XYZ file of N, CA and C in Angstrom:
825
model
N 57.046 287.154 -11.958
C 58.193 286.423 -11.358
C 57.724 285.579 -10.211
N 58.015 284.339 -10.179
C 57.524 283.422 -9.093
C 58.435 283.604 -7.852
N 57.790 283.700 -6.776
C 58.585 283.695 -5.467
C 58.505 282.353 -4.783
N 59.593 281.997 -4.041
C 59.566 280.771 -3.271
C 59.065 280.922 -1.927
N 58.130 280.165 -1.490
C 57.582 280.243 -0.049
C 58.706 279.980 0.913
N 58.804 280.804 1.940
C 59.785 280.496 3.063
C 59.574 279.136 3.708
N 58.302 278.760 3.840
C 58.022 277.435 4.454
C 58.516 276.352 3.571
N 58.291 276.504 2.229
C 58.826 275.444 1.327
C 60.327 275.352 1.363
N 60.993 276.512 1.485
C 62.448 276.586 1.427
C 62.977 275.829 2.734
N 62.336 276.063 3.875
C 62.820 275.328 5.085
C 62.480 273.905 4.984
N 61.372 273.589 4.478
C 61.132 272.125 4.267
C 62.011 271.432 3.424
N 62.466 272.043 2.370
C 63.403 271.545 1.390
C 64.731 271.411 1.956
N 65.115 272.421 2.798
C 66.447 272.309 3.525
C 66.496 271.153 4.523
N 65.411 271.044 5.174
C 65.386 269.866 6.183
C 65.449 268.527 5.470
N 64.707 268.438 4.326
C 64.690 267.200 3.619
C 66.094 266.949 3.022
N 66.809 267.946 2.577
C 68.135 267.829 1.962
C 69.075 267.351 3.108
N 68.932 267.986 4.295
C 69.801 267.549 5.380
C 69.564 266.080 5.800
N 68.292 265.688 5.810
C 67.919 264.376 6.071
C 68.503 263.404 5.047
N 68.474 263.708 3.792
C 68.969 262.923 2.774
C 70.510 262.800 2.941
N 71.180 263.872 3.246
C 72.710 263.794 3.510
C 72.917 262.944 4.648
N 72.221 262.983 5.771
C 72.508 262.096 6.883
C 72.159 260.693 6.625
N 71.179 260.393 5.786
C 70.823 259.005 5.495
C 72.019 258.369 4.758
N 72.545 259.120 3.763
C 73.658 258.591 3.001
C 74.926 258.625 3.844
N 75.116 259.585 4.691
C 76.288 259.697 5.606
C 76.284 258.502 6.585
N 75.149 258.090 7.113
C 75.140 256.929 8.018
C 75.611 255.635 7.282
N 75.083 255.474 6.162
C 75.420 254.265 5.294
C 76.962 254.236 4.939
N 77.357 255.448 4.544
C 78.835 255.507 4.082
C 79.735 255.287 5.385
N 79.399 255.910 6.466
C 80.202 255.834 7.646
C 80.186 254.427 8.182
N 79.086 253.684 8.071
C 79.030 252.274 8.545
C 79.852 251.473 7.731
N 79.910 251.614 6.374
C 80.717 250.798 5.539
C 82.149 251.201 5.415
N 82.466 252.456 5.514
C 83.848 252.960 5.336
C 84.432 253.661 6.494
N 83.764 253.857 7.500
C 84.235 254.425 8.715
C 83.899 255.943 8.872
N 83.802 256.415 10.029
C 83.519 257.908 10.293
C 84.620 258.784 9.809
N 85.896 258.329 10.018
C 86.951 259.172 9.551
C 86.987 259.332 8.059
N 86.533 258.308 7.356
C 86.510 258.491 5.894
C 85.313 259.304 5.308
N 84.397 259.742 6.292
C 83.309 260.454 5.892
C 83.715 261.977 5.777
N 83.775 262.477 4.587
C 84.248 263.834 4.374
C 83.065 264.544 3.606
N 83.257 265.925 3.637
C 82.286 266.677 2.808
C 82.307 266.345 1.260
N 83.612 266.164 0.839
C 83.809 265.812 -0.625
C 83.214 264.492 -0.938
N 83.457 263.566 -0.050
C 82.923 262.116 -0.312
C 81.397 262.071 -0.417
N 80.785 262.896 0.524
C 79.255 262.933 0.620
C 78.764 263.690 -0.682
N 79.416 264.750 -1.020
C 78.978 265.577 -2.091
C 78.953 264.778 -3.452
N 80.067 263.927 -3.530
C 80.183 263.139 -4.744
C 79.042 262.075 -4.781
N 78.862 261.371 -3.589
C 77.817 260.373 -3.432
C 76.442 260.959 -3.739
N 76.190 262.196 -3.388
C 74.849 262.737 -3.429
C 74.764 263.609 -4.772
N 75.733 263.679 -5.514
C 75.705 264.513 -6.701
C 75.432 266.003 -6.356
N 76.091 266.434 -5.248
C 75.914 267.816 -4.797
C 77.224 268.573 -4.878
N 77.176 269.867 -4.622
C 78.461 270.591 -4.606
C 78.961 270.567 -3.055
N 80.258 270.735 -2.917
C 80.773 270.675 -1.607
C 80.203 271.791 -0.693
N 80.036 272.964 -1.325
C 79.469 274.095 -0.563
C 78.004 273.748 -0.151
N 77.212 273.048 -0.963
C 75.919 272.587 -0.631
C 75.851 271.789 0.625
N 76.806 270.772 0.690
C 76.933 269.930 1.926
C 77.413 270.712 3.047
N 78.476 271.483 2.847
C 79.131 272.177 3.947
C 78.132 273.188 4.594
N 77.291 273.748 3.755
C 76.237 274.741 4.307
C 75.346 274.198 5.432
N 75.163 272.817 5.405
C 74.265 272.157 6.349
C 74.968 271.850 7.629
N 76.274 271.786 7.598
C 76.968 271.231 8.819
C 78.177 272.207 9.209
N 78.821 272.769 8.304
C 79.830 273.710 8.637
C 81.307 273.171 8.782
N 81.423 271.949 9.213
C 82.707 271.280 9.338
C 82.557 269.809 9.347
N 83.702 269.094 9.140
C 83.639 267.686 9.126
C 83.275 267.099 10.510
N 83.684 267.693 11.602
C 83.371 267.214 12.903
C 81.931 267.403 13.176
N 81.328 268.460 12.758
C 79.862 268.605 12.874
C 79.090 267.537 12.048
N 79.613 267.297 10.974
C 78.936 266.230 10.076
C 79.025 264.903 10.789
N 80.152 264.561 11.328
C 80.363 263.344 12.024
C 79.480 263.246 13.312
N 79.226 264.245 14.005
C 78.350 264.311 15.194
C 76.962 264.137 14.731
N 76.559 264.771 13.616
C 75.165 264.672 13.178
C 74.882 263.234 12.664
N 75.861 262.650 12.001
C 75.711 261.216 11.568
C 75.548 260.263 12.797
N 76.354 260.568 13.819
C 76.297 259.700 15.010
C 74.827 259.832 15.597
N 74.246 261.046 15.684
C 72.976 261.308 16.236
C 71.962 260.562 15.351
N 72.141 260.638 14.014
C 71.107 259.851 13.151
C 71.233 258.322 13.302
N 72.471 257.853 13.542
C 72.616 256.412 13.776
C 71.963 255.991 15.094
N 72.070 256.900 16.154
C 71.457 256.657 17.352
C 69.948 256.559 17.271
N 69.345 257.409 16.424
C 67.894 257.357 16.133
C 67.494 256.019 15.585
N 68.293 255.566 14.650
C 68.050 254.299 14.107
C 68.217 253.133 15.094
N 69.146 253.150 15.915
C 69.331 252.136 16.921
C 68.160 252.125 17.886
N 67.725 253.349 18.239
C 66.653 253.519 19.225
C 65.382 252.849 18.647
N 65.122 253.138 17.381
C 63.943 252.609 16.739
C 63.915 251.098 16.498
N 65.162 250.593 16.157
C 65.292 249.175 15.862
C 65.578 248.296 16.981
N 66.103 248.835 18.137
C 66.322 248.039 19.307
C 65.588 248.437 20.572
N 65.888 249.622 21.045
C 65.202 250.149 22.294
C 63.713 250.206 22.286
N 63.183 250.761 21.184
C 61.739 250.918 21.000
C 61.021 249.525 20.935
N 61.705 248.544 20.447
C 61.100 247.201 20.218
C 60.858 246.526 21.633
N 61.674 246.874 22.516
C 61.540 246.347 23.884
C 60.749 247.161 24.862
N 60.316 248.322 24.526
C 59.668 249.367 25.339
C 58.348 248.779 25.911
N 57.720 247.988 25.081
C 56.335 247.452 25.484
C 56.397 246.406 26.501
N 57.555 245.782 26.797
C 57.671 244.752 27.754
C 57.740 245.275 29.183
N 57.221 244.500 30.104
C 57.307 245.022 31.559
C 58.693 245.072 31.987
N 58.997 246.037 32.955
C 60.350 246.258 33.385
C 60.825 245.013 34.169
N 62.180 244.888 34.141
C 62.734 243.666 34.693
C 63.205 242.601 33.746
N 63.013 241.389 34.078
C 63.497 240.321 33.161
C 62.705 240.332 31.800
N 61.415 240.527 31.801
C 60.751 240.583 30.540
C 61.320 241.619 29.514
N 61.611 242.755 30.100
C 62.168 243.835 29.178
C 63.634 243.511 28.804
N 64.385 242.947 29.778
C 65.775 242.570 29.567
C 65.880 241.615 28.372
N 64.887 240.573 28.454
C 64.978 239.501 27.409
C 64.536 240.225 25.980
N 63.529 241.126 26.084
C 63.214 241.780 24.893
C 64.397 242.606 24.260
N 65.067 243.240 25.175
C 66.226 244.077 24.712
C 67.272 243.187 24.009
N 67.554 242.010 24.676
C 68.467 241.112 24.113
C 68.045 240.505 22.725
N 66.722 240.233 22.610
C 66.240 239.689 21.401
C 66.351 240.704 20.285
N 66.039 242.018 20.612
C 66.055 243.017 19.635
C 67.575 243.381 19.231
N 68.383 243.350 20.174
C 69.845 243.634 19.962
C 70.402 242.512 19.023
N 70.212 241.300 19.223
C 70.704 240.311 18.338
C 70.074 240.407 16.939
N 68.708 240.678 16.865
C 68.015 240.765 15.649
C 68.579 242.017 14.802
N 68.885 243.132 15.489
C 69.486 244.269 14.833
C 70.715 243.981 14.013
N 71.545 243.082 14.610
C 72.759 242.754 13.886
C 72.444 241.651 12.784
N 71.602 240.754 13.138
C 71.242 239.636 12.316
C 70.593 240.211 10.929
N 69.785 241.200 11.141
C 69.039 241.844 10.002
C 69.954 242.874 9.230
N 71.112 243.102 9.732
C 72.096 243.994 9.032
C 71.434 245.355 8.871
N 70.913 245.995 9.870
C 70.346 247.269 9.876
C 71.304 248.344 9.277
N 72.542 248.172 9.685
C 73.659 249.054 9.049
C 74.470 248.108 8.222
N 74.829 248.603 6.994
C 75.546 247.660 6.129
C 76.922 247.159 6.577
N 77.508 247.990 7.422
C 78.803 247.526 7.976
C 78.817 246.896 9.318
N 77.595 246.411 9.726
C 77.529 245.702 11.073
C 77.108 246.773 12.117
N 77.424 246.631 13.329
C 77.082 247.599 14.413
C 77.745 248.865 14.173
N 77.049 249.889 13.926
C 77.619 251.267 13.635
C 78.496 251.660 14.843
N 78.018 251.516 16.020
C 78.731 252.019 17.270
C 80.003 251.240 17.604
N 80.002 249.840 17.264
C 81.218 249.098 17.536
C 82.297 249.538 16.618
N 81.954 249.819 15.288
C 82.944 250.251 14.351
C 83.471 251.675 14.781
N 82.583 252.505 15.151
C 82.912 253.903 15.486
C 83.798 253.973 16.726
N 83.439 252.989 17.724
C 84.266 253.008 18.878
C 85.663 252.475 18.605
N 85.809 251.568 17.720
C 87.135 251.126 17.354
C 88.025 252.136 16.742
N 87.337 253.130 15.976
C 88.013 254.166 15.297
C 88.438 255.207 16.287
N 87.584 255.562 17.192
C 87.848 256.810 18.024
C 88.010 256.492 19.596
N 88.284 255.217 19.937
C 88.403 254.907 21.344
C 89.642 255.533 22.002
N 90.603 255.879 21.209
C 91.804 256.431 21.773
C 92.095 257.830 21.197
N 91.023 258.481 20.762
C 91.139 259.834 20.167
C 90.310 260.756 20.884
N 90.743 261.498 21.935
C 89.895 262.350 22.707
C 89.201 263.451 21.788
N 88.135 263.854 22.188
C 87.421 264.876 21.397
C 85.881 264.675 21.536
N 85.229 265.515 20.790
C 83.743 265.433 20.908
C 83.132 264.244 20.207
N 83.772 263.754 19.182
C 83.271 262.578 18.475
C 83.352 261.331 19.500
N 84.524 261.170 20.032
C 84.736 260.120 21.010
C 83.748 260.195 22.194
N 83.524 261.393 22.641
C 82.660 261.669 23.852
C 81.178 261.266 23.435
N 80.775 261.611 22.247
C 79.442 261.289 21.800
C 79.189 259.694 21.687
N 80.173 259.010 21.156
C 80.119 257.567 21.093
C 80.034 256.950 22.419
N 80.981 257.376 23.288
C 80.998 256.910 24.665
C 79.797 257.146 25.382
N 79.263 258.372 25.300
C 78.008 258.651 25.939
C 76.831 257.829 25.553
N 76.687 257.548 24.262
C 75.587 256.750 23.843
C 75.609 255.339 24.413
N 76.922 254.747 24.423
C 77.148 253.417 24.916
C 76.834 253.381 26.409
N 77.164 254.442 27.086
C 76.876 254.517 28.571
C 75.344 254.466 28.751
N 74.673 255.262 27.989
C 73.180 255.244 28.048
C 72.489 253.960 28.035
N 73.001 253.128 26.949
C 72.429 251.825 26.666
C 72.799 250.846 27.771
N 74.092 250.861 28.290
C 74.524 250.043 29.328
C 73.783 250.338 30.607
N 73.464 251.602 30.847
C 72.731 251.977 32.056
C 71.309 251.425 32.047
N 70.747 251.433 30.785
C 69.324 250.833 30.683
C 69.370 249.329 31.002
N 70.405 248.588 30.451
C 70.575 247.197 30.703
C 70.754 247.000 32.209
N 71.575 247.813 32.911
C 71.820 247.805 34.318
C 70.505 247.795 35.087
N 69.637 248.827 34.689
C 68.456 249.057 35.437
C 67.521 247.798 35.377
N 67.402 247.246 34.200
C 66.542 246.130 34.029
C 67.059 244.946 34.778
N 68.339 244.718 34.821
C 68.936 243.679 35.658
C 68.613 243.858 37.117
N 68.760 245.090 37.582
C 68.452 245.346 39.001
C 67.022 245.096 39.267
N 66.121 245.439 38.410
C 64.725 245.307 38.538
C 64.383 243.786 38.626
N 65.075 243.102 37.742
C 64.915 241.597 37.690
C 65.363 240.920 38.995
N 66.448 241.463 39.481
C 67.018 240.899 40.737
C 65.987 241.166 41.874
N 65.431 242.424 41.906
C 64.557 242.819 42.988
C 63.255 242.007 42.970
N 62.965 241.572 41.722
C 61.672 240.728 41.448
C 62.052 239.244 41.712
N 63.197 238.904 42.013
C 63.701 237.549 42.246
C 63.625 236.688 40.957
N 63.681 237.374 39.786
C 63.757 236.669 38.483
C 65.136 236.340 38.191
N 66.096 236.989 38.853
C 67.511 236.715 38.754
C 68.030 236.499 40.216
N 69.057 235.755 40.432
C 69.589 235.495 41.745
C 69.893 236.858 42.491
N 69.653 236.885 43.728
C 69.757 238.173 44.549
C 71.193 238.634 44.524
N 72.145 237.807 44.396
C 73.582 238.152 44.373
C 74.127 238.499 43.003
N 73.266 238.652 41.994
C 73.673 239.021 40.661
C 74.432 240.231 40.648
N 75.606 240.213 40.028
C 76.507 241.419 39.853
C 76.059 242.085 38.537
N 75.251 243.175 38.597
C 74.620 243.771 37.356
C 75.696 244.331 36.468
N 76.804 244.931 36.966
C 77.931 245.486 36.170
C 78.603 244.359 35.492
N 78.893 243.266 36.122
C 79.524 242.070 35.425
C 78.669 241.503 34.355
N 77.360 241.416 34.673
C 76.404 240.817 33.657
C 76.292 241.693 32.407
N 76.288 243.090 32.586
C 76.261 243.997 31.475
C 77.508 243.859 30.674
N 78.677 243.765 31.349
C 80.014 243.560 30.674
C 79.966 242.229 29.815
N 79.461 241.183 30.311
C 79.467 239.845 29.643
C 78.432 239.882 28.418
N 77.324 240.499 28.710
C 76.347 240.623 27.581
C 76.924 241.378 26.452
N 77.572 242.547 26.736
C 78.246 243.304 25.706
C 79.252 242.455 24.936
N 79.991 241.681 25.684
C 81.017 240.791 25.090
C 80.394 239.861 24.039
N 79.219 239.286 24.341
C 78.501 238.359 23.420
C 78.154 239.151 22.195
N 77.652 240.366 22.290
C 77.214 241.120 21.153
C 78.420 241.518 20.321
N 79.550 241.841 20.886
C 80.776 242.169 20.141
C 81.269 240.945 19.398
N 81.144 239.779 19.989
C 81.552 238.512 19.367
C 80.604 238.236 18.168
N 79.388 238.513 18.378
C 78.349 238.280 17.273
C 78.692 239.264 16.085
N 78.849 240.401 16.445
C 79.255 241.379 15.335
C 80.432 241.005 14.586
N 81.442 240.533 15.265
C 82.713 240.089 14.607
C 82.488 238.870 13.828
N 81.763 237.826 14.270
C 81.397 236.632 13.556
C 80.648 236.918 12.308
N 79.714 237.831 12.319
C 78.911 238.243 11.187
C 79.628 238.934 10.114
N 80.489 239.912 10.651
C 81.181 240.737 9.659
C 82.474 240.216 9.107
N 83.219 239.555 9.920
C 84.518 238.996 9.495
C 84.381 237.591 8.926
N 83.529 236.752 9.544
C 83.567 235.363 9.092
C 82.283 234.995 8.335
N 81.338 235.900 8.337
C 80.041 235.658 7.611
C 79.378 234.378 8.150
N 79.443 234.150 9.471
C 78.962 233.026 10.151
C 77.458 233.160 10.390
N 76.667 232.409 9.621
C 75.197 232.422 9.657
C 74.672 231.862 10.943
N 75.503 231.027 11.643
C 75.041 230.370 12.902
C 75.338 231.322 14.160
N 75.962 232.426 13.898
C 76.395 233.296 14.990
C 75.233 233.857 15.807
N 74.097 234.270 15.132
C 72.929 234.766 15.935
C 72.393 233.725 16.910
N 72.345 232.484 16.463
C 71.897 231.389 17.291
C 72.797 231.236 18.463
N 74.099 231.200 18.156
C 75.075 231.049 19.286
C 74.916 232.247 20.248
N 74.701 233.391 19.794
C 74.607 234.552 20.679
C 73.407 234.496 21.542
N 72.263 234.019 20.967
C 71.059 233.854 21.753
C 71.304 232.726 22.842
N 71.957 231.748 22.563
C 72.308 230.715 23.571
C 73.155 231.231 24.631
N 74.225 232.060 24.271
C 75.065 232.614 25.187
C 74.362 233.524 26.176
N 73.474 234.415 25.588
C 72.723 235.358 26.403
C 71.753 234.669 27.327
N 71.099 233.552 26.828
C 70.290 232.831 27.685
C 71.036 232.204 28.840
N 72.234 231.637 28.627
C 73.028 231.041 29.573
C 73.423 232.150 30.692
N 73.671 233.294 30.199
C 74.042 234.415 31.229
C 72.833 234.723 32.121
N 71.709 234.586 31.561
C 70.439 234.945 32.297
C 69.880 233.823 33.109
N 70.586 232.629 33.077
C 70.096 231.432 33.766
C 70.176 230.167 32.806
N 71.065 229.250 33.202
C 71.291 228.013 32.476
C 70.013 227.338 32.058
N 68.992 227.327 32.849
C 67.776 226.578 32.644
C 66.983 227.115 31.430
N 67.173 228.373 31.150
C 66.365 229.013 30.164
C 66.493 228.362 28.776
N 67.798 228.125 28.357
C 67.998 227.559 27.104
C 67.456 226.126 26.976
N 67.733 225.344 28.031
C 67.286 223.969 28.014
C 65.748 223.887 27.931
N 65.121 224.675 28.707
C 63.652 224.555 28.719
C 63.040 225.207 27.416
N 63.644 226.241 26.899
C 63.103 226.684 25.644
C 63.197 225.727 24.559
N 64.307 224.960 24.518
C 64.519 223.829 23.495
C 63.428 222.850 23.752
N 63.221 222.356 24.975
C 62.243 221.369 25.260
C 60.822 221.803 24.878
N 60.486 223.042 25.261
C 59.056 223.561 25.090
C 58.853 223.630 23.609
N 59.793 223.955 22.755
C 59.535 224.146 21.329
C 59.707 222.840 20.497
N 60.302 221.822 20.979
C 60.602 220.650 20.230
C 59.787 219.378 20.671
N 59.267 219.441 21.896
C 58.508 218.220 22.317
C 57.528 218.469 23.404
N 56.501 217.692 23.436
C 55.414 217.902 24.428
C 55.860 217.448 25.764
N 55.256 217.913 26.898
C 55.704 217.492 28.189
C 55.342 216.020 28.425
N 56.214 215.304 29.202
C 55.860 213.869 29.487
C 54.593 213.797 30.432
N 53.896 212.663 30.392
C 52.764 212.493 31.164
C 52.994 212.393 32.597
N 54.123 211.918 32.983
C 54.380 211.632 34.448
C 55.510 212.441 35.012
N 55.631 213.637 34.611
C 56.710 214.543 35.044
C 56.511 214.670 36.544
N 57.623 214.348 37.329
C 57.525 214.488 38.878
C 56.307 213.761 39.429
N 55.953 212.632 38.910
C 54.809 211.801 39.287
C 53.504 212.623 39.218
N 53.475 213.703 38.457
C 52.336 214.535 38.308
C 51.595 214.098 36.981
N 50.767 214.881 36.421
C 50.018 214.666 35.246
C 50.035 215.822 34.287
N 49.556 215.642 33.129
C 49.428 216.710 32.184
C 48.344 217.628 32.678
N 48.333 218.928 32.285
C 47.304 219.881 32.816
C 45.962 219.229 32.463
N 45.092 219.363 33.560
C 43.702 218.901 33.417
C 43.528 217.491 33.718
N 44.586 216.696 34.019
C 44.449 215.245 34.176
C 44.842 214.893 35.679
N 44.111 215.391 36.593
C 44.313 215.008 37.988
C 44.237 216.209 38.840
N 44.325 215.970 40.225
C 44.061 216.935 41.187
C 45.224 217.999 41.195
N 46.377 217.483 41.009
C 47.620 218.400 41.098
C 48.252 218.435 39.714
N 48.330 219.615 39.107
C 49.056 219.786 37.811
C 50.427 220.213 38.021
N 51.428 219.467 37.483
C 52.809 219.822 37.564
C 53.290 220.622 36.391
N 52.404 220.973 35.528
C 52.670 221.797 34.351
C 51.721 222.959 34.307
N 52.242 224.162 34.036
C 51.546 225.380 33.934
C 51.443 225.746 32.438
N 50.224 226.106 31.952
C 50.119 226.483 30.616
C 50.477 227.913 30.420
N 51.500 228.170 29.480
C 51.818 229.532 29.189
C 51.598 229.743 27.701
N 50.532 230.375 27.350
C 50.198 230.528 25.948
C 49.791 229.080 25.454
N 50.560 228.589 24.420
C 50.310 227.251 23.987
C 51.379 226.269 24.435
N 52.256 226.659 25.270
C 53.377 225.789 25.738
C 53.136 225.391 27.175
N 53.677 224.310 27.589
C 53.713 223.860 28.970
C 54.914 224.121 29.666
N 54.884 224.722 30.802
C 56.070 225.137 31.516
C 56.195 224.311 32.796
N 57.299 223.583 33.178
C 57.387 222.820 34.351
C 57.110 223.692 35.588
N 56.265 223.123 36.509
C 56.042 223.822 37.863
C 57.315 223.940 38.533
N 58.139 222.984 38.546
C 59.446 222.996 39.248
C 60.256 224.194 38.860
N 60.336 224.519 37.652
C 61.045 225.605 37.035
C 60.505 226.871 37.544
N 59.238 227.046 37.476
C 58.639 228.297 37.866
C 58.777 228.599 39.337
N 58.821 227.521 40.178
C 59.124 227.656 41.548
C 60.579 228.040 41.783
N 61.449 227.446 40.958
C 62.844 227.766 41.015
C 63.109 229.179 40.747
N 62.331 229.778 39.739
C 62.554 231.162 39.409
C 62.135 232.103 40.558
N 61.200 231.639 41.416
C 60.758 232.393 42.526
C 61.497 232.115 43.767
N 62.452 231.285 43.761
C 63.256 230.943 44.894
C 62.534 230.039 45.862
N 61.540 229.327 45.287
C 60.826 228.341 46.184
C 61.201 226.946 45.864
N 60.845 226.038 46.808
C 61.195 224.598 46.657
C 59.909 223.858 46.129
N 60.160 222.955 45.198
C 59.106 222.151 44.722
C 58.778 221.032 45.621
N 59.676 220.780 46.589
C 59.500 219.711 47.630
C 58.492 220.114 48.649
N 58.267 221.456 48.875
C 57.345 221.960 49.835
C 55.945 221.754 49.367
N 55.131 220.959 50.216
C 53.746 220.632 49.750
C 52.957 221.884 49.513
N 53.201 222.983 50.184
C 52.523 224.231 50.003
C 52.607 224.816 48.673
N 53.708 224.399 47.929
C 53.975 224.997 46.652
C 53.587 224.035 45.481
N 52.880 223.026 45.809
C 52.422 222.015 44.780
C 51.274 222.566 43.894
N 50.561 223.559 44.430
C 49.592 224.229 43.514
C 50.085 225.668 43.370
N 49.999 226.022 42.121
C 50.444 227.382 41.787
C 49.242 228.243 41.466
N 49.056 229.317 42.136
C 47.900 230.265 41.933
C 47.955 230.860 40.657
N 46.763 231.170 39.966
C 46.785 231.797 38.637
C 47.537 233.132 38.619
N 47.435 234.036 39.677
C 48.246 235.268 39.486
C 49.709 235.016 39.353
N 50.263 234.088 40.187
C 51.711 233.742 40.125
C 51.999 233.061 38.813
N 51.142 232.223 38.343
C 51.310 231.524 37.081
C 51.424 232.560 35.877
N 50.576 233.520 35.906
C 50.607 234.543 34.853
C 51.858 235.354 34.910
N 52.279 235.686 36.155
C 53.423 236.588 36.333
C 54.710 235.871 35.813
N 54.801 234.588 36.157
C 56.007 233.787 35.793
C 56.109 233.538 34.299
N 54.904 233.361 33.673
C 54.905 232.832 32.375
C 54.843 234.018 31.291
N 54.567 235.158 31.722
C 54.290 236.266 30.837
C 55.371 236.454 29.774
N 56.642 236.175 30.162
C 57.738 236.424 29.224
C 58.067 235.309 28.296
N 57.382 234.153 28.456
C 57.726 232.949 27.596
C 57.211 233.224 26.166
């Protein structure tokens, strides 16, 4: 008579639980957390109700486990993609790019998992609501920290209200999710990127458009293109040319000051790194 290895049994149980959660996340995203029941999952996975119940014990525990699984996906698809950027404005921009991309790529079939879950449970006290609110607080806290770091580095105005900026950024993402899910607006991600760029500085959107669509003029501010004269008014950032006046503006300096007409390589790299 063949015996089953305990290790194999544990591994199989873990795999079964993972399969249940993967299906549960997709179902909850499309149909809502409240509609996620032991019976619904059992049917979708061709399992018995007792087989599903044995892994979680109750509907609430199942919902909490699905929220944790969705949080792991969000971390992988958004937070981790920005982790390699330097703290401050570079990381904040990376977080925004990943956040928009996460919705644009429809990582969850029903749009933002947490937006939908919050709409279901925002006025229903309990552990599920607390879990959703807690995860949102952690993400907003990370945004707040990067805004404060960018402010201290003078990459954002010193009087920037970090709480207000987080509030407005979240509003842009909520509008993006609504436009994609309700209206199927394919232009919504572009609009969201413009809105976020505007929140982080009006000049960013204008300059990004200029840098991507046309070469710099030869006589910008009576200067010359890089390498064509004693004073260069354009700084090379990768393969793009960035106006010196803008880089000085980002540092709170004046382009009218003769001392700032030459930009040292260290400052150039620091300013241009996030382009």
